[in-house]
Structure formats: structure tokens, C-alpha cells
Amino acid sequence: MPRITRFQIRQFLLMIVALEIIAVSINLFYAPHAVAAGGVTGVAILAEAAFGWSVSAVVLILNTILLIIAYFFLERATVARIAFGSFVLPLCLALTPQVKVLQDRLLTVVVGGVIFALGVSLLYRMDASSGGTTVPPMILKKYFQIKPAVSLLVIDGLICLGNLLTANFETFVLALLSLVVTSLLMNYIETGLDRKRVIYVMSDREMEIKALLVDDMARGLTALQVTGGFSGDAREMLMIVVENQDYPQVIKQIRRLDPAAFLMVHDVAEVHGGIL
């Protein structure tokens, strides 16, 4: 029988924490204000607002149905990956009390969106899932080559429209706002919090700029051989990776040496290896 390692135990515990974070966002922020911002939890919130059904019970039923569908249309490894979250999330929802902690609805969806994004991003970092509406996009991608981001957006948009039936237009707008907040924050978390900038430099005073960066500012750089598209001349382009807080100073010093220098700057999410 395979032995469970400490790493696997830690992964399971982190998954439970992530699912509980999602449950907190639903039961303390979205559900008390009847704002359905997509996903199976959004359908459950609509069902609670319309019929008084339990959010956790609806999530469990829908997740079970979608998991059965996934069993027939997706790989077993994928089904196993989403099964844990499909059943633990309803349990977390059942154990977490539904309390209205904020009265202001706008503030509620912003805070709820931030907390929800935190939980989902933590799951994605572990290649895990809470199940639910992630299943149809995976099936559509496998059989019809439809991008998951597109199909998930359509599904979440339709669920948001349900707010017009159970509440009003204001609630619908709040649900859309929550989707935007969650998407932006998830993108930021998933692509890295330790962001840096890459500066590309071409200058006639290249040797002086090299000396400035390497000797005076103690910075590493990479020299790239490039060819001018118009002139056909071979040139050297310098590439420097800097921390965000150091970026203004580096640009200032390069501009001081050569105001006519060609500069191109990119934001980068992660940098591995090397010395900055």
C-alpha cells in the first residue's frame, strides 16, 4: 500500500484551507446579499434566494452530477483531481455559518471577490479544483476545441443574469463587478506577486552604460546581438532585469548618459535563476 508523504498531507491540508476560504467568501459575503457571481455556488445562491434551498445542499447535488458527467467524458486523472474539492466544498459551506458581516453591498462584493480569488488561486497553485462549472469547459475544450476561458465566461455570465430573476438590476451589476474583481486578482496572483521589469537598451554609448550598470550600480546584464530592420547594421542590445522599486533610478541614470538611447520596458511576473 503506497505510503502517504508529508508533502501529500500538507497538500490536502492546504486544499481544505483554500476550500474553506471559498466557503467564507460565499457564506459571509455573497449569499447574505443574494449576489450570484457565477459558478455552482452562484447557482446555489440563486436557488436559495428563489426557493430557500440550502446553499451547501445545492452545491453538493450539482457537483455530484457534474462529477458523474466528468467520469464519462474526461480522463480518470482529471476526475480524481476535482473529486476532492467537489465534496469538501459543500462540507465547508455547511459548517461555515451564513452571516452578513458587511451591510454595504458594493463593499461586500469587492471584499468577497478578493477572498474568493484567494481561495481559487490557492487551489490552482496546487493543480486542484473545487469542481462545479470547471467541468463543462474542460469537456468543451476536449471535444470541440473551445477555449475554457471563453466557455467559463459564458457560463458565469448566464448565472449572473439569474440575478435579474431573483433580485434586481443592481444585484446583476454587483455580480458582474465581482467577476471582474476576482478575475483581475486571480490573474495577478497566478502570474506572481514578485514582479520585476525587463529593460532593453540600445545606445551609441553602450560601453559607458555597461560600465554604469555593472561597476557603479552592481547590476548584471545580458548583451543580445540584433540587426537593424531598416539599416541592416549589426548592433548590441542590453537586457537588464530590475526590481520595480529600482526601475526609476536605473532609467534616470541611463537617460543621464544618453538622452537619445532606445529603451523598451516589459513587466515580468517571475524570474528564476541568475543574480539581479
PDB file of C-alpha atoms in Angstrom:
ATOM      1  CA  MET A   1       0.000   0.000   0.000  1.00  0.00           C
ATOM      2  CA  PRO A   2       1.517   3.365  -1.002  1.00  0.00           C
ATOM      3  CA  ARG A   3       2.716   5.479   1.891  1.00  0.00           C
ATOM      4  CA  ILE A   4       1.282   8.978   2.330  1.00  0.00           C
ATOM      5  CA  THR A   5       4.108  11.504   2.475  1.00  0.00           C
ATOM      6  CA  ARG A   6       4.293  14.712   4.487  1.00  0.00           C
ATOM      7  CA  PHE A   7       4.074  16.663   1.252  1.00  0.00           C
ATOM      8  CA  GLN A   8       0.783  14.978   0.335  1.00  0.00           C
ATOM      9  CA  ILE A   9      -0.612  15.623   3.820  1.00  0.00           C
ATOM     10  CA  ARG A  10       0.374  19.289   3.525  1.00  0.00           C
ATOM     11  CA  GLN A  11      -1.265  19.485   0.089  1.00  0.00           C
ATOM     12  CA  PHE A  12      -4.525  18.054   1.442  1.00  0.00           C
ATOM     13  CA  LEU A  13      -4.491  20.496   4.362  1.00  0.00           C
ATOM     14  CA  LEU A  14      -3.825  23.442   2.021  1.00  0.00           C
ATOM     15  CA  MET A  15      -6.686  22.312  -0.213  1.00  0.00           C
ATOM     16  CA  ILE A  16      -9.018  22.252   2.787  1.00  0.00           C
ATOM     17  CA  VAL A  17      -7.855  25.746   3.765  1.00  0.00           C
ATOM     18  CA  ALA A  18      -8.423  27.002   0.200  1.00  0.00           C
ATOM     19  CA  LEU A  19     -11.918  25.455   0.072  1.00  0.00           C
ATOM     20  CA  GLU A  20     -12.775  26.967   3.447  1.00  0.00           C
ATOM     21  CA  ILE A  21     -11.641  30.390   2.174  1.00  0.00           C
ATOM     22  CA  ILE A  22     -14.068  29.971  -0.740  1.00  0.00           C
ATOM     23  CA  ALA A  23     -16.822  28.931   1.693  1.00  0.00           C
ATOM     24  CA  VAL A  24     -16.149  32.060   3.787  1.00  0.00           C
ATOM     25  CA  SER A  25     -16.481  34.287   0.711  1.00  0.00           C
ATOM     26  CA  ILE A  26     -19.819  32.657  -0.153  1.00  0.00           C
ATOM     27  CA  ASN A  27     -21.440  32.420   3.282  1.00  0.00           C
ATOM     28  CA  LEU A  28     -20.206  35.697   4.748  1.00  0.00           C
ATOM     29  CA  PHE A  29     -20.359  37.942   1.691  1.00  0.00           C
ATOM     30  CA  TYR A  30     -22.226  36.688  -1.390  1.00  0.00           C
ATOM     31  CA  ALA A  31     -25.083  34.577  -0.040  1.00  0.00           C
ATOM     32  CA  PRO A  32     -26.284  37.017   2.693  1.00  0.00           C
ATOM     33  CA  HIS A  33     -26.786  39.654  -0.026  1.00  0.00           C
ATOM     34  CA  ALA A  34     -28.120  37.131  -2.589  1.00  0.00           C
ATOM     35  CA  VAL A  35     -25.411  38.055  -5.126  1.00  0.00           C
ATOM     36  CA  ALA A  36     -24.712  35.150  -7.510  1.00  0.00           C
ATOM     37  CA  ALA A  37     -21.383  35.805  -9.223  1.00  0.00           C
ATOM     38  CA  GLY A  38     -21.020  32.665 -11.316  1.00  0.00           C
ATOM     39  CA  GLY A  39     -20.087  29.064 -10.650  1.00  0.00           C
ATOM     40  CA  VAL A  40     -22.036  26.305  -8.940  1.00  0.00           C
ATOM     41  CA  THR A  41     -22.063  28.416  -5.771  1.00  0.00           C
ATOM     42  CA  GLY A  42     -23.763  31.150  -7.791  1.00  0.00           C
ATOM     43  CA  VAL A  43     -26.488  28.722  -8.892  1.00  0.00           C
ATOM     44  CA  ALA A  44     -26.888  27.658  -5.252  1.00  0.00           C
ATOM     45  CA  ILE A  45     -27.263  31.289  -4.155  1.00  0.00           C
ATOM     46  CA  LEU A  46     -29.947  31.794  -6.818  1.00  0.00           C
ATOM     47  CA  ALA A  47     -31.727  28.639  -5.605  1.00  0.00           C
ATOM     48  CA  GLU A  48     -31.610  29.873  -2.009  1.00  0.00           C
ATOM     49  CA  ALA A  49     -32.979  33.291  -2.998  1.00  0.00           C
ATOM     50  CA  ALA A  50     -35.753  31.807  -5.138  1.00  0.00           C
ATOM     51  CA  PHE A  51     -36.761  28.682  -3.198  1.00  0.00           C
ATOM     52  CA  GLY A  52     -34.997  28.870   0.162  1.00  0.00           C
ATOM     53  CA  TRP A  53     -32.866  25.794  -0.588  1.00  0.00           C
ATOM     54  CA  SER A  54     -29.630  25.239   1.333  1.00  0.00           C
ATOM     55  CA  VAL A  55     -26.541  26.533  -0.492  1.00  0.00           C
ATOM     56  CA  SER A  56     -24.385  23.607   0.646  1.00  0.00           C
ATOM     57  CA  ALA A  57     -27.007  21.009  -0.409  1.00  0.00           C
ATOM     58  CA  VAL A  58     -27.414  22.516  -3.888  1.00  0.00           C
ATOM     59  CA  VAL A  59     -23.630  22.702  -4.361  1.00  0.00           C
ATOM     60  CA  LEU A  60     -23.291  19.044  -3.307  1.00  0.00           C
ATOM     61  CA  ILE A  61     -26.014  17.886  -5.714  1.00  0.00           C
ATOM     62  CA  LEU A  62     -24.702  19.887  -8.670  1.00  0.00           C
ATOM     63  CA  ASN A  63     -21.082  18.923  -8.013  1.00  0.00           C
ATOM     64  CA  THR A  64     -22.057  15.254  -7.837  1.00  0.00           C
ATOM     65  CA  ILE A  65     -23.945  15.461 -11.149  1.00  0.00           C
ATOM     66  CA  LEU A  66     -21.053  17.257 -12.849  1.00  0.00           C
ATOM     67  CA  LEU A  67     -18.547  14.779 -11.404  1.00  0.00           C
ATOM     68  CA  ILE A  68     -20.554  11.884 -12.879  1.00  0.00           C
ATOM     69  CA  ILE A  69     -20.588  13.646 -16.251  1.00  0.00           C
ATOM     70  CA  ALA A  70     -16.829  14.196 -15.960  1.00  0.00           C
ATOM     71  CA  TYR A  71     -16.358  10.469 -15.255  1.00  0.00           C
ATOM     72  CA  PHE A  72     -17.802   9.605 -18.672  1.00  0.00           C
ATOM     73  CA  PHE A  73     -16.224  12.388 -20.734  1.00  0.00           C
ATOM     74  CA  LEU A  74     -12.893  13.222 -19.090  1.00  0.00           C
ATOM     75  CA  GLU A  75      -9.757  11.343 -18.096  1.00  0.00           C
ATOM     76  CA  ARG A  76      -9.732   9.494 -14.787  1.00  0.00           C
ATOM     77  CA  ALA A  77      -6.825  11.607 -13.532  1.00  0.00           C
ATOM     78  CA  THR A  78      -8.856  14.777 -14.118  1.00  0.00           C
ATOM     79  CA  VAL A  79     -11.877  13.315 -12.331  1.00  0.00           C
ATOM     80  CA  ALA A  80      -9.714  12.343  -9.351  1.00  0.00           C
ATOM     81  CA  ARG A  81      -8.211  15.840  -9.255  1.00  0.00           C
ATOM     82  CA  ILE A  82     -11.591  17.568  -8.978  1.00  0.00           C
ATOM     83  CA  ALA A  83     -13.385  14.950  -6.845  1.00  0.00           C
ATOM     84  CA  PHE A  84     -11.881  16.051  -3.520  1.00  0.00           C
ATOM     85  CA  GLY A  85     -12.944  19.666  -3.906  1.00  0.00           C
ATOM     86  CA  SER A  86     -16.369  18.685  -5.246  1.00  0.00           C
ATOM     87  CA  PHE A  87     -17.290  17.011  -1.952  1.00  0.00           C
ATOM     88  CA  VAL A  88     -15.247  19.014   0.581  1.00  0.00           C
ATOM     89  CA  LEU A  89     -16.540  22.422  -0.569  1.00  0.00           C
ATOM     90  CA  PRO A  90     -20.198  21.586   0.281  1.00  0.00           C
ATOM     91  CA  LEU A  91     -18.990  20.342   3.676  1.00  0.00           C
ATOM     92  CA  CYS A  92     -17.151  23.615   4.296  1.00  0.00           C
ATOM     93  CA  LEU A  93     -20.258  25.538   3.233  1.00  0.00           C
ATOM     94  CA  ALA A  94     -22.390  23.505   5.639  1.00  0.00           C
ATOM     95  CA  LEU A  95     -20.015  24.075   8.561  1.00  0.00           C
ATOM     96  CA  THR A  96     -19.478  27.805   7.900  1.00  0.00           C
ATOM     97  CA  PRO A  97     -22.345  29.921   9.258  1.00  0.00           C
ATOM     98  CA  GLN A  98     -24.078  32.281   6.848  1.00  0.00           C
ATOM     99  CA  VAL A  99     -23.654  35.708   8.427  1.00  0.00           C
ATOM    100  CA  LYS A 100     -23.976  39.194   6.938  1.00  0.00           C
ATOM    101  CA  VAL A 101     -20.702  40.752   8.132  1.00  0.00           C
ATOM    102  CA  LEU A 102     -20.982  43.874   5.939  1.00  0.00           C
ATOM    103  CA  GLN A 103     -24.070  45.962   5.238  1.00  0.00           C
ATOM    104  CA  ASP A 104     -22.735  47.857   2.220  1.00  0.00           C
ATOM    105  CA  ARG A 105     -23.332  45.671  -0.854  1.00  0.00           C
ATOM    106  CA  LEU A 106     -20.645  47.272  -3.004  1.00  0.00           C
ATOM    107  CA  LEU A 107     -18.002  46.754  -0.339  1.00  0.00           C
ATOM    108  CA  THR A 108     -19.325  43.237   0.170  1.00  0.00           C
ATOM    109  CA  VAL A 109     -18.758  42.097  -3.429  1.00  0.00           C
ATOM    110  CA  VAL A 110     -15.298  43.698  -3.546  1.00  0.00           C
ATOM    111  CA  VAL A 111     -14.148  42.034  -0.324  1.00  0.00           C
ATOM    112  CA  GLY A 112     -15.926  38.796  -1.241  1.00  0.00           C
ATOM    113  CA  GLY A 113     -14.294  38.825  -4.674  1.00  0.00           C
ATOM    114  CA  VAL A 114     -10.837  39.269  -3.158  1.00  0.00           C
ATOM    115  CA  ILE A 115     -11.358  36.397  -0.698  1.00  0.00           C
ATOM    116  CA  PHE A 116     -12.858  34.143  -3.382  1.00  0.00           C
ATOM    117  CA  ALA A 117      -9.929  34.836  -5.739  1.00  0.00           C
ATOM    118  CA  LEU A 118      -7.507  33.992  -2.936  1.00  0.00           C
ATOM    119  CA  GLY A 119      -9.096  30.588  -2.373  1.00  0.00           C
ATOM    120  CA  VAL A 120      -9.404  29.646  -6.040  1.00  0.00           C
ATOM    121  CA  SER A 121      -5.842  30.809  -6.823  1.00  0.00           C
ATOM    122  CA  LEU A 122      -4.513  28.695  -3.978  1.00  0.00           C
ATOM    123  CA  LEU A 123      -6.287  25.672  -5.482  1.00  0.00           C
ATOM    124  CA  TYR A 124      -4.884  26.432  -8.947  1.00  0.00           C
ATOM    125  CA  ARG A 125      -1.382  26.665  -7.495  1.00  0.00           C
ATOM    126  CA  MET A 126      -1.787  23.054  -6.319  1.00  0.00           C
ATOM    127  CA  ASP A 127      -3.374  21.977  -9.631  1.00  0.00           C
ATOM    128  CA  ALA A 128      -6.607  21.307  -7.735  1.00  0.00           C
ATOM    129  CA  SER A 129     -10.207  22.401  -8.245  1.00  0.00           C
ATOM    130  CA  SER A 130     -13.462  22.869  -6.385  1.00  0.00           C
ATOM    131  CA  GLY A 131     -15.242  21.060  -9.236  1.00  0.00           C
ATOM    132  CA  GLY A 132     -18.514  22.607 -10.362  1.00  0.00           C
ATOM    133  CA  THR A 133     -18.576  24.722 -13.505  1.00  0.00           C
ATOM    134  CA  THR A 134     -14.934  23.918 -14.310  1.00  0.00           C
ATOM    135  CA  VAL A 135     -16.196  20.598 -15.728  1.00  0.00           C
ATOM    136  CA  PRO A 136     -18.228  21.818 -18.795  1.00  0.00           C
ATOM    137  CA  PRO A 137     -15.349  23.996 -20.114  1.00  0.00           C
ATOM    138  CA  MET A 138     -12.955  21.015 -19.909  1.00  0.00           C
ATOM    139  CA  ILE A 139     -15.412  18.855 -21.866  1.00  0.00           C
ATOM    140  CA  LEU A 140     -15.980  21.569 -24.471  1.00  0.00           C
ATOM    141  CA  LYS A 141     -12.238  22.002 -24.881  1.00  0.00           C
ATOM    142  CA  LYS A 142     -11.649  18.260 -25.303  1.00  0.00           C
ATOM    143  CA  TYR A 143     -14.378  17.610 -27.880  1.00  0.00           C
ATOM    144  CA  PHE A 144     -14.972  20.972 -29.581  1.00  0.00           C
ATOM    145  CA  GLN A 145     -11.663  22.857 -29.042  1.00  0.00           C
ATOM    146  CA  ILE A 146     -13.482  25.753 -27.375  1.00  0.00           C
ATOM    147  CA  LYS A 147     -11.201  27.712 -25.088  1.00  0.00           C
ATOM    148  CA  PRO A 148     -12.086  27.134 -21.399  1.00  0.00           C
ATOM    149  CA  ALA A 149     -11.809  30.852 -20.626  1.00  0.00           C
ATOM    150  CA  VAL A 150     -14.486  31.626 -23.238  1.00  0.00           C
ATOM    151  CA  SER A 151     -16.934  28.903 -22.195  1.00  0.00           C
ATOM    152  CA  LEU A 152     -16.453  29.657 -18.489  1.00  0.00           C
ATOM    153  CA  LEU A 153     -17.125  33.345 -19.156  1.00  0.00           C
ATOM    154  CA  VAL A 154     -20.366  32.459 -20.966  1.00  0.00           C
ATOM    155  CA  ILE A 155     -21.476  30.126 -18.146  1.00  0.00           C
ATOM    156  CA  ASP A 156     -20.686  32.669 -15.433  1.00  0.00           C
ATOM    157  CA  GLY A 157     -22.403  35.390 -17.461  1.00  0.00           C
ATOM    158  CA  LEU A 158     -25.594  33.330 -17.712  1.00  0.00           C
ATOM    159  CA  ILE A 159     -25.514  32.669 -13.968  1.00  0.00           C
ATOM    160  CA  CYS A 160     -25.084  36.388 -13.336  1.00  0.00           C
ATOM    161  CA  LEU A 161     -28.165  37.022 -15.475  1.00  0.00           C
ATOM    162  CA  GLY A 162     -30.082  34.903 -12.985  1.00  0.00           C
ATOM    163  CA  ASN A 163     -29.776  37.792 -10.538  1.00  0.00           C
ATOM    164  CA  LEU A 164     -32.316  39.660 -12.670  1.00  0.00           C
ATOM    165  CA  LEU A 165     -34.857  36.946 -11.896  1.00  0.00           C
ATOM    166  CA  THR A 166     -34.208  36.534  -8.171  1.00  0.00           C
ATOM    167  CA  ALA A 167     -33.269  40.135  -7.294  1.00  0.00           C
ATOM    168  CA  ASN A 168     -32.844  43.233  -9.463  1.00  0.00           C
ATOM    169  CA  PHE A 169     -30.586  45.013 -11.946  1.00  0.00           C
ATOM    170  CA  GLU A 170     -28.385  46.410  -9.164  1.00  0.00           C
ATOM    171  CA  THR A 171     -27.611  42.897  -7.940  1.00  0.00           C
ATOM    172  CA  PHE A 172     -26.799  41.848 -11.518  1.00  0.00           C
ATOM    173  CA  VAL A 173     -24.296  44.708 -11.852  1.00  0.00           C
ATOM    174  CA  LEU A 174     -22.742  43.835  -8.482  1.00  0.00           C
ATOM    175  CA  ALA A 175     -22.317  40.231  -9.636  1.00  0.00           C
ATOM    176  CA  LEU A 176     -20.553  41.378 -12.811  1.00  0.00           C
ATOM    177  CA  LEU A 177     -18.322  43.687 -10.762  1.00  0.00           C
ATOM    178  CA  SER A 178     -17.416  40.777  -8.518  1.00  0.00           C
ATOM    179  CA  LEU A 179     -16.434  38.697 -11.546  1.00  0.00           C
ATOM    180  CA  VAL A 180     -14.130  41.473 -12.730  1.00  0.00           C
ATOM    181  CA  VAL A 181     -12.518  41.901  -9.293  1.00  0.00           C
ATOM    182  CA  THR A 182     -11.994  38.148  -8.931  1.00  0.00           C
ATOM    183  CA  SER A 183     -10.568  37.732 -12.454  1.00  0.00           C
ATOM    184  CA  LEU A 184      -8.107  40.610 -12.099  1.00  0.00           C
ATOM    185  CA  LEU A 185      -6.867  39.488  -8.703  1.00  0.00           C
ATOM    186  CA  MET A 186      -6.584  35.842  -9.752  1.00  0.00           C
ATOM    187  CA  ASN A 187      -4.539  36.842 -12.783  1.00  0.00           C
ATOM    188  CA  TYR A 188      -2.222  38.877 -10.570  1.00  0.00           C
ATOM    189  CA  ILE A 189      -1.807  36.098  -8.003  1.00  0.00           C
ATOM    190  CA  GLU A 190      -1.356  33.309 -10.545  1.00  0.00           C
ATOM    191  CA  THR A 191       1.294  35.155 -12.563  1.00  0.00           C
ATOM    192  CA  GLY A 192       3.319  36.026  -9.493  1.00  0.00           C
ATOM    193  CA  LEU A 193       3.421  38.652  -6.798  1.00  0.00           C
ATOM    194  CA  ASP A 194       7.179  39.230  -7.051  1.00  0.00           C
ATOM    195  CA  ARG A 195       7.005  41.206 -10.279  1.00  0.00           C
ATOM    196  CA  LYS A 196      10.016  42.764 -11.967  1.00  0.00           C
ATOM    197  CA  ARG A 197      10.801  44.772 -15.083  1.00  0.00           C
ATOM    198  CA  VAL A 198      12.993  43.962 -18.054  1.00  0.00           C
ATOM    199  CA  ILE A 199      14.693  46.939 -19.716  1.00  0.00           C
ATOM    200  CA  TYR A 200      16.097  46.663 -23.246  1.00  0.00           C
ATOM    201  CA  VAL A 201      18.626  49.352 -24.175  1.00  0.00           C
ATOM    202  CA  MET A 202      20.255  50.310 -27.461  1.00  0.00           C
ATOM    203  CA  SER A 203      22.673  53.237 -27.414  1.00  0.00           C
ATOM    204  CA  ASP A 204      25.718  54.696 -29.155  1.00  0.00           C
ATOM    205  CA  ARG A 205      27.246  54.986 -25.672  1.00  0.00           C
ATOM    206  CA  GLU A 206      26.823  51.302 -24.971  1.00  0.00           C
ATOM    207  CA  MET A 207      30.203  50.800 -23.239  1.00  0.00           C
ATOM    208  CA  GLU A 208      29.543  53.639 -20.807  1.00  0.00           C
ATOM    209  CA  ILE A 209      26.086  52.269 -19.978  1.00  0.00           C
ATOM    210  CA  LYS A 210      27.613  48.822 -19.390  1.00  0.00           C
ATOM    211  CA  ALA A 211      30.168  50.319 -17.035  1.00  0.00           C
ATOM    212  CA  LEU A 212      27.467  52.270 -15.218  1.00  0.00           C
ATOM    213  CA  LEU A 213      25.274  49.208 -14.681  1.00  0.00           C
ATOM    214  CA  VAL A 214      27.986  46.658 -13.879  1.00  0.00           C
ATOM    215  CA  ASP A 215      30.521  48.746 -11.959  1.00  0.00           C
ATOM    216  CA  ASP A 216      28.646  51.688 -10.458  1.00  0.00           C
ATOM    217  CA  MET A 217      25.239  50.071  -9.859  1.00  0.00           C
ATOM    218  CA  ALA A 218      26.466  46.465  -9.417  1.00  0.00           C
ATOM    219  CA  ARG A 219      23.875  45.071 -11.824  1.00  0.00           C
ATOM    220  CA  GLY A 220      24.041  42.073 -14.090  1.00  0.00           C
ATOM    221  CA  LEU A 221      23.019  42.370 -17.720  1.00  0.00           C
ATOM    222  CA  THR A 222      22.829  40.373 -20.914  1.00  0.00           C
ATOM    223  CA  ALA A 223      24.120  41.568 -24.295  1.00  0.00           C
ATOM    224  CA  LEU A 224      21.958  40.457 -27.245  1.00  0.00           C
ATOM    225  CA  GLN A 225      23.168  40.602 -30.847  1.00  0.00           C
ATOM    226  CA  VAL A 226      20.498  42.245 -33.021  1.00  0.00           C
ATOM    227  CA  THR A 227      20.222  43.580 -36.576  1.00  0.00           C
ATOM    228  CA  GLY A 228      18.517  46.832 -37.519  1.00  0.00           C
ATOM    229  CA  GLY A 229      15.470  46.147 -39.688  1.00  0.00           C
ATOM    230  CA  PHE A 230      15.907  49.337 -41.745  1.00  0.00           C
ATOM    231  CA  SER A 231      19.691  49.829 -41.772  1.00  0.00           C
ATOM    232  CA  GLY A 232      20.743  46.170 -41.660  1.00  0.00           C
ATOM    233  CA  ASP A 233      23.521  47.132 -39.228  1.00  0.00           C
ATOM    234  CA  ALA A 234      24.583  44.679 -36.530  1.00  0.00           C
ATOM    235  CA  ARG A 235      24.066  46.142 -33.078  1.00  0.00           C
ATOM    236  CA  GLU A 236      24.151  45.059 -29.473  1.00  0.00           C
ATOM    237  CA  MET A 237      21.098  45.358 -27.248  1.00  0.00           C
ATOM    238  CA  LEU A 238      21.438  45.266 -23.468  1.00  0.00           C
ATOM    239  CA  MET A 239      18.855  43.457 -21.343  1.00  0.00           C
ATOM    240  CA  ILE A 240      18.584  44.305 -17.638  1.00  0.00           C
ATOM    241  CA  VAL A 241      16.155  42.818 -15.085  1.00  0.00           C
ATOM    242  CA  VAL A 242      15.379  45.170 -12.183  1.00  0.00           C
ATOM    243  CA  GLU A 243      13.100  45.275  -9.169  1.00  0.00           C
ATOM    244  CA  ASN A 244      10.126  47.624  -9.513  1.00  0.00           C
ATOM    245  CA  GLN A 245      11.461  49.944  -6.819  1.00  0.00           C
ATOM    246  CA  ASP A 246      14.838  50.239  -8.613  1.00  0.00           C
ATOM    247  CA  TYR A 247      13.376  50.888 -12.053  1.00  0.00           C
ATOM    248  CA  PRO A 248      13.118  54.734 -11.873  1.00  0.00           C
ATOM    249  CA  GLN A 249      16.744  55.087 -10.728  1.00  0.00           C
ATOM    250  CA  VAL A 250      18.107  52.809 -13.473  1.00  0.00           C
ATOM    251  CA  ILE A 251      16.155  54.646 -16.196  1.00  0.00           C
ATOM    252  CA  LYS A 252      17.287  58.002 -14.808  1.00  0.00           C
ATOM    253  CA  GLN A 253      20.956  57.017 -14.932  1.00  0.00           C
ATOM    254  CA  ILE A 254      20.705  55.615 -18.472  1.00  0.00           C
ATOM    255  CA  ARG A 255      18.944  58.782 -19.651  1.00  0.00           C
ATOM    256  CA  ARG A 256      21.629  60.882 -17.957  1.00  0.00           C
ATOM    257  CA  LEU A 257      24.338  59.159 -20.010  1.00  0.00           C
ATOM    258  CA  ASP A 258      22.397  59.080 -23.282  1.00  0.00           C
ATOM    259  CA  PRO A 259      19.116  61.009 -23.605  1.00  0.00           C
ATOM    260  CA  ALA A 260      18.685  59.564 -27.110  1.00  0.00           C
ATOM    261  CA  ALA A 261      19.029  55.923 -26.027  1.00  0.00           C
ATOM    262  CA  PHE A 262      16.378  53.496 -27.285  1.00  0.00           C
ATOM    263  CA  LEU A 263      14.563  51.955 -24.303  1.00  0.00           C
ATOM    264  CA  MET A 264      11.914  49.245 -24.213  1.00  0.00           C
ATOM    265  CA  VAL A 265      10.413  48.038 -20.941  1.00  0.00           C
ATOM    266  CA  HIS A 266       8.372  44.917 -20.120  1.00  0.00           C
ATOM    267  CA  ASP A 267       6.683  43.799 -16.924  1.00  0.00           C
ATOM    268  CA  VAL A 268       7.566  40.214 -15.984  1.00  0.00           C
ATOM    269  CA  ALA A 269       5.778  38.019 -13.475  1.00  0.00           C
ATOM    270  CA  GLU A 270       8.628  35.759 -12.409  1.00  0.00           C
ATOM    271  CA  VAL A 271      12.378  35.459 -12.804  1.00  0.00           C
ATOM    272  CA  HIS A 272      14.213  32.263 -11.856  1.00  0.00           C
ATOM    273  CA  GLY A 273      17.957  31.854 -11.560  1.00  0.00           C
ATOM    274  CA  GLY A 274      20.685  34.417 -12.039  1.00  0.00           C
ATOM    275  CA  ILE A 275      21.575  37.380  -9.873  1.00  0.00           C
ATOM    276  CA  LEU A 276      19.723  40.673 -10.173  1.00  0.00           C
TER     277      LEU A 276
END
